[in-house]
């Protein structure tokens, strides 16, 4: 996902609509779609959010489907059925994308306020830092923001348990110094990074010494020249990517819809924080 910050010249700022447009192949997060996500977060319903922003129900569904495809994982988790017609909520990824869009919009509004009270350097610096945190770039295919549930310190290393919501958790073993340097604390937020090559796949119910055993269902299995990229839908709603050999994928019978267990050693989980 790339971002474009439009800064038009010689335009009056009093009636400006946010012009931030996060673009990708074939779609973009326009201001109208950002308003839809914000309304959905407030109302917990796609139909109510569509009414709030003046969109049709079908238009809202189409916009959400396009954004889900754009980002590569769901921004909205929807439930159907029931007398009320079900509900919907933003996923953690959806909240992160919306926060990124809001931070860009705030930065643009500050920069456009050239004839009014100028934004202080400190304010702009804080906004730029926030954008940097939201645009964390890494080679790790799997990135999960969560809440630190517990920290168990040992003589040298600490065990950090990260709650990813939806019932999924990740355990990481890092040094005590890293815990202190990152400022980790119970109740605080952290980002877990897991390279796809560090994920081992196995059949559900398999016994293992790996601290992290995440149950999921295969969404896709794409074979390359040597390795296959396997994408799982985890029980808590998040997605996980694993890289295994083509031979292993065939031996395990990995195909769409098959339940699998993703195993990750706690020493292979990297933690990061937003500063």
C-alpha positions as semicolon CSV with decimal commas, in nm:
position;residue;x (nm);y (nm);z (nm)
1;X;0,000;0,000;0,000
2;X;0,136;0,341;-0,096
3;X;0,019;0,679;0,024
4;X;-0,028;1,000;-0,167
5;X;-0,050;1,336;0,008
6;X;-0,209;1,596;-0,219
7;X;-0,116;1,956;-0,136
8;X;-0,299;2,184;-0,383
9;X;-0,175;2,539;-0,425
10;X;-0,378;2,859;-0,428
11;X;-0,683;2,699;-0,269
12;X;-0,894;2,845;0,013
13;X;-0,862;2,628;0,323
14;X;-1,192;2,709;0,495
15;X;-1,404;2,464;0,297
16;X;-1,144;2,202;0,214
17;X;-1,246;1,838;0,233
18;X;-0,966;1,597;0,331
19;X;-0,788;1,499;0,010
20;X;-0,581;1,211;0,145
21;X;-0,598;0,913;-0,088
22;X;-0,426;0,584;-0,001
23;X;-0,380;0,412;-0,333
24;X;-0,322;0,056;-0,443
25;X;-0,370;-0,149;-0,758
26;X;-0,729;-0,103;-0,866
27;X;-0,870;0,077;-0,562
28;X;-0,798;0,336;-0,297
29;X;-0,900;0,449;0,050
30;X;-1,085;0,766;-0,046
31;X;-1,218;1,016;0,210
32;X;-1,570;0,874;0,159
33;X;-1,452;0,521;0,232
34;X;-1,259;0,643;0,537
35;X;-1,582;0,803;0,663
36;X;-1,756;0,470;0,608
37;X;-1,498;0,287;0,821
38;X;-1,526;0,550;1,092
39;X;-1,907;0,526;1,092
40;X;-1,894;0,148;1,100
41;X;-1,665;0,163;1,402
42;X;-1,916;0,393;1,573
43;X;-2,239;0,209;1,480
44;X;-2,129;-0,156;1,463
45;X;-2,346;-0,211;1,157
46;X;-2,279;-0,185;0,784
47;X;-2,634;-0,068;0,709
48;X;-2,623;0,200;0,980
49;X;-2,278;0,315;0,867
50;X;-2,397;0,335;0,505
51;X;-2,693;0,553;0,607
52;X;-2,467;0,777;0,816
53;X;-2,240;0,857;0,520
54;X;-2,511;0,862;0,251
55;X;-2,416;0,540;0,075
56;X;-2,633;0,251;-0,036
57;X;-2,600;-0,079;0,148
58;X;-2,464;-0,245;-0,166
59;X;-2,223;0,042;-0,223
60;X;-2,093;0,004;0,133
61;X;-2,048;-0,371;0,090
62;X;-1,868;-0,322;-0,243
63;X;-1,639;-0,059;-0,088
64;X;-1,550;-0,287;0,203
65;X;-1,485;-0,582;-0,030
66;X;-1,258;-0,365;-0,247
67;X;-1,062;-0,240;0,057
68;X;-1,024;-0,592;0,195
69;X;-0,878;-0,702;-0,138
70;X;-0,661;-0,387;-0,154
71;X;-0,499;-0,442;0,188
72;X;-0,482;-0,821;0,156
73;X;-0,665;-0,900;0,479
74;X;-1,005;-0,806;0,622
75;X;-1,056;-0,452;0,748
76;X;-1,409;-0,539;0,858
77;X;-1,539;-0,849;1,033
78;X;-1,910;-0,902;0,962
79;X;-2,160;-1,137;1,126
80;X;-2,484;-1,231;0,958
81;X;-2,814;-1,357;1,095
82;X;-3,025;-1,279;1,398
83;X;-3,329;-1,055;1,435
84;X;-3,111;-0,745;1,403
85;X;-2,947;-0,866;1,085
86;X;-2,605;-0,923;1,239
87;X;-2,330;-0,673;1,308
88;X;-1,988;-0,565;1,192
89;X;-1,670;-0,428;1,344
90;X;-1,330;-0,308;1,236
91;X;-1,052;-0,562;1,266
92;X;-0,719;-0,459;1,419
93;X;-0,589;-0,404;1,067
94;X;-0,895;-0,190;0,990
95;X;-0,831;0,028;1,294
96;X;-0,466;0,065;1,196
97;X;-0,548;0,167;0,838
98;X;-0,812;0,413;0,958
99;X;-0,570;0,563;1,212
100;X;-0,310;0,599;0,936
101;X;-0,560;0,781;0,716
102;X;-0,666;1,011;1,002
103;X;-0,304;1,094;1,085
104;X;-0,232;1,180;0,721
105;X;-0,545;1,396;0,708
106;X;-0,444;1,580;1,025
107;X;-0,097;1,642;0,883
108;X;-0,243;1,773;0,558
109;X;-0,479;2,010;0,741
110;X;-0,187;2,149;0,941
111;X;0,017;2,206;0,626
112;X;-0,276;2,368;0,445
113;X;-0,334;2,613;0,729
114;X;-0,071;2,843;0,584
115;X;-0,269;3,167;0,632
116;X;-0,403;3,080;0,975
117;X;-0,218;3,003;1,296
118;X;0,090;2,806;1,191
119;X;0,132;2,454;1,325
120;X;0,417;2,428;1,570
121;X;0,722;2,223;1,481
122;X;0,650;2,003;1,781
123;X;0,297;1,924;1,661
124;X;0,414;1,834;1,313
125;X;0,697;1,628;1,457
126;X;0,451;1,427;1,666
127;X;0,228;1,369;1,362
128;X;0,522;1,255;1,152
129;X;0,634;1,017;1,426
130;X;0,285;0,872;1,441
131;X;0,285;0,818;1,066
132;X;0,621;0,646;1,092
133;X;0,485;0,410;1,356
134;X;0,178;0,327;1,150
135;X;0,391;0,261;0,841
136;X;0,626;0,016;1,013
137;X;0,800;-0,167;0,729
138;X;0,973;-0,500;0,776
139;X;1,057;-0,813;0,583
140;X;0,841;-1,016;0,822
141;X;0,523;-1,127;0,642
142;X;0,325;-1,157;0,966
143;X;0,271;-0,847;1,180
144;X;0,025;-0,844;1,470
145;X;-0,052;-0,559;1,704
146;X;-0,169;-0,670;2,047
147;X;-0,177;-0,602;2,419
148;X;0,089;-0,727;2,659
149;X;-0,095;-0,967;2,886
150;X;0,195;-1,075;3,106
151;X;0,572;-1,043;3,142
152;X;0,758;-1,316;3,331
153;X;1,119;-1,214;3,397
154;X;1,397;-1,467;3,440
155;X;1,763;-1,426;3,518
156;X;1,849;-1,324;3,161
157;X;1,538;-1,351;2,945
158;X;1,171;-1,261;2,979
159;X;0,864;-1,439;2,851
160;X;0,617;-1,189;2,705
161;X;0,260;-1,297;2,634
162;X;0,083;-1,086;2,374
163;X;-0,299;-1,094;2,350
164;X;-0,405;-1,055;1,986
165;X;-0,781;-1,046;2,063
166;X;-1,021;-1,308;1,935
167;X;-0,860;-1,573;2,154
168;X;-0,522;-1,581;1,976
169;X;-0,204;-1,519;2,176
170;X;0,166;-1,512;2,096
171;X;0,449;-1,586;2,337
172;X;0,788;-1,426;2,277
173;X;1,117;-1,485;2,457
174;X;1,338;-1,175;2,456
175;X;1,615;-1,048;2,680
176;X;1,537;-0,851;2,994
177;X;1,732;-0,562;2,845
178;X;1,504;-0,565;2,540
179;X;1,199;-0,554;2,768
180;X;1,342;-0,245;2,938
181;X;1,460;-0,078;2,617
182;X;1,119;-0,126;2,453
183;X;0,938;-0,007;2,765
184;X;0,714;-0,313;2,765
185;X;0,455;-0,329;3,042
186;X;0,142;-0,526;3,113
187;X;-0,153;-0,357;2,947
188;X;0,069;-0,178;2,696
189;X;0,070;-0,236;2,322
190;X;0,333;-0,411;2,113
191;X;0,372;-0,546;1,761
192;X;0,475;-0,907;1,703
193;X;0,672;-0,989;1,387
194;X;0,703;-1,344;1,256
195;X;0,883;-1,432;0,934
196;X;0,686;-1,674;0,718
197;X;0,986;-1,911;0,705
198;X;0,973;-1,943;1,086
199;X;0,620;-2,089;1,075
200;X;0,594;-2,469;1,084
201;X;0,265;-2,625;0,973
202;X;0,118;-2,941;1,120
203;X;-0,204;-3,134;1,155
204;X;-0,444;-3,022;1,431
205;X;-0,388;-3,211;1,755
206;X;-0,017;-3,270;1,693
207;X;0,197;-3,258;2,008
208;X;0,481;-3,009;1,996
209;X;0,724;-2,820;2,216
210;X;0,655;-2,493;2,031
211;X;0,500;-2,238;2,269
212;X;0,284;-2,094;1,994
213;X;0,030;-2,325;1,831
214;X;-0,227;-2,127;1,635
215;X;-0,526;-2,309;1,487
216;X;-0,643;-2,198;1,147
217;X;-0,794;-2,291;0,812
218;X;-0,610;-2,280;0,480
219;X;-0,725;-1,990;0,263
220;X;-0,479;-2,051;-0,019
221;X;-0,171;-2,249;-0,114
222;X;0,039;-2,106;-0,397
223;X;0,329;-2,318;-0,519
224;X;0,642;-2,164;-0,662
225;X;0,951;-2,319;-0,816
226;X;1,065;-2,466;-0,482
227;X;0,846;-2,336;-0,201
228;X;0,476;-2,283;-0,145
229;X;0,317;-1,983;0,025
230;X;0,035;-2,094;0,252
231;X;-0,214;-1,844;0,396
232;X;-0,422;-1,939;0,699
233;X;-0,728;-1,776;0,853
234;X;-0,666;-1,799;1,228
235;X;-0,942;-1,874;1,478
236;X;-0,930;-1,515;1,607
237;X;-0,987;-1,366;1,260
238;X;-0,631;-1,272;1,168
239;X;-0,432;-1,415;0,880
240;X;-0,093;-1,585;0,888
241;X;0,145;-1,668;0,604
242;X;0,382;-1,965;0,611
243;X;0,649;-2,067;0,362
244;X;0,699;-2,443;0,323
245;X;0,849;-2,660;0,051
246;X;0,622;-2,780;-0,226
247;X;0,696;-3,135;-0,116
248;X;0,584;-3,062;0,240
249;X;0,265;-2,895;0,117
250;X;0,177;-3,203;-0,086
251;X;0,263;-3,449;0,192
252;X;0,046;-3,256;0,439
253;X;-0,237;-3,235;0,188
254;X;-0,250;-2,855;0,222
255;X;-0,536;-2,711;0,020
256;X;-0,809;-2,454;0,064
257;X;-1,045;-2,530;0,354
258;X;-0,817;-2,778;0,533
259;X;-0,762;-2,709;0,907
260;X;-0,397;-2,667;1,002
261;X;-0,190;-2,581;1,306
262;X;0,073;-2,305;1,276
263;X;0,368;-2,360;1,510
264;X;0,609;-2,081;1,601
265;X;0,893;-2,103;1,852
266;X;0,879;-1,825;2,110
267;X;1,240;-1,735;2,028
268;X;1,133;-1,666;1,668
269;X;0,881;-1,396;1,764
270;X;1,024;-1,043;1,737
271;X;0,860;-0,764;1,933
272;X;0,844;-0,396;1,836
273;X;0,672;-0,090;1,981
274;X;0,556;0,244;1,849
275;X;0,763;0,529;1,994
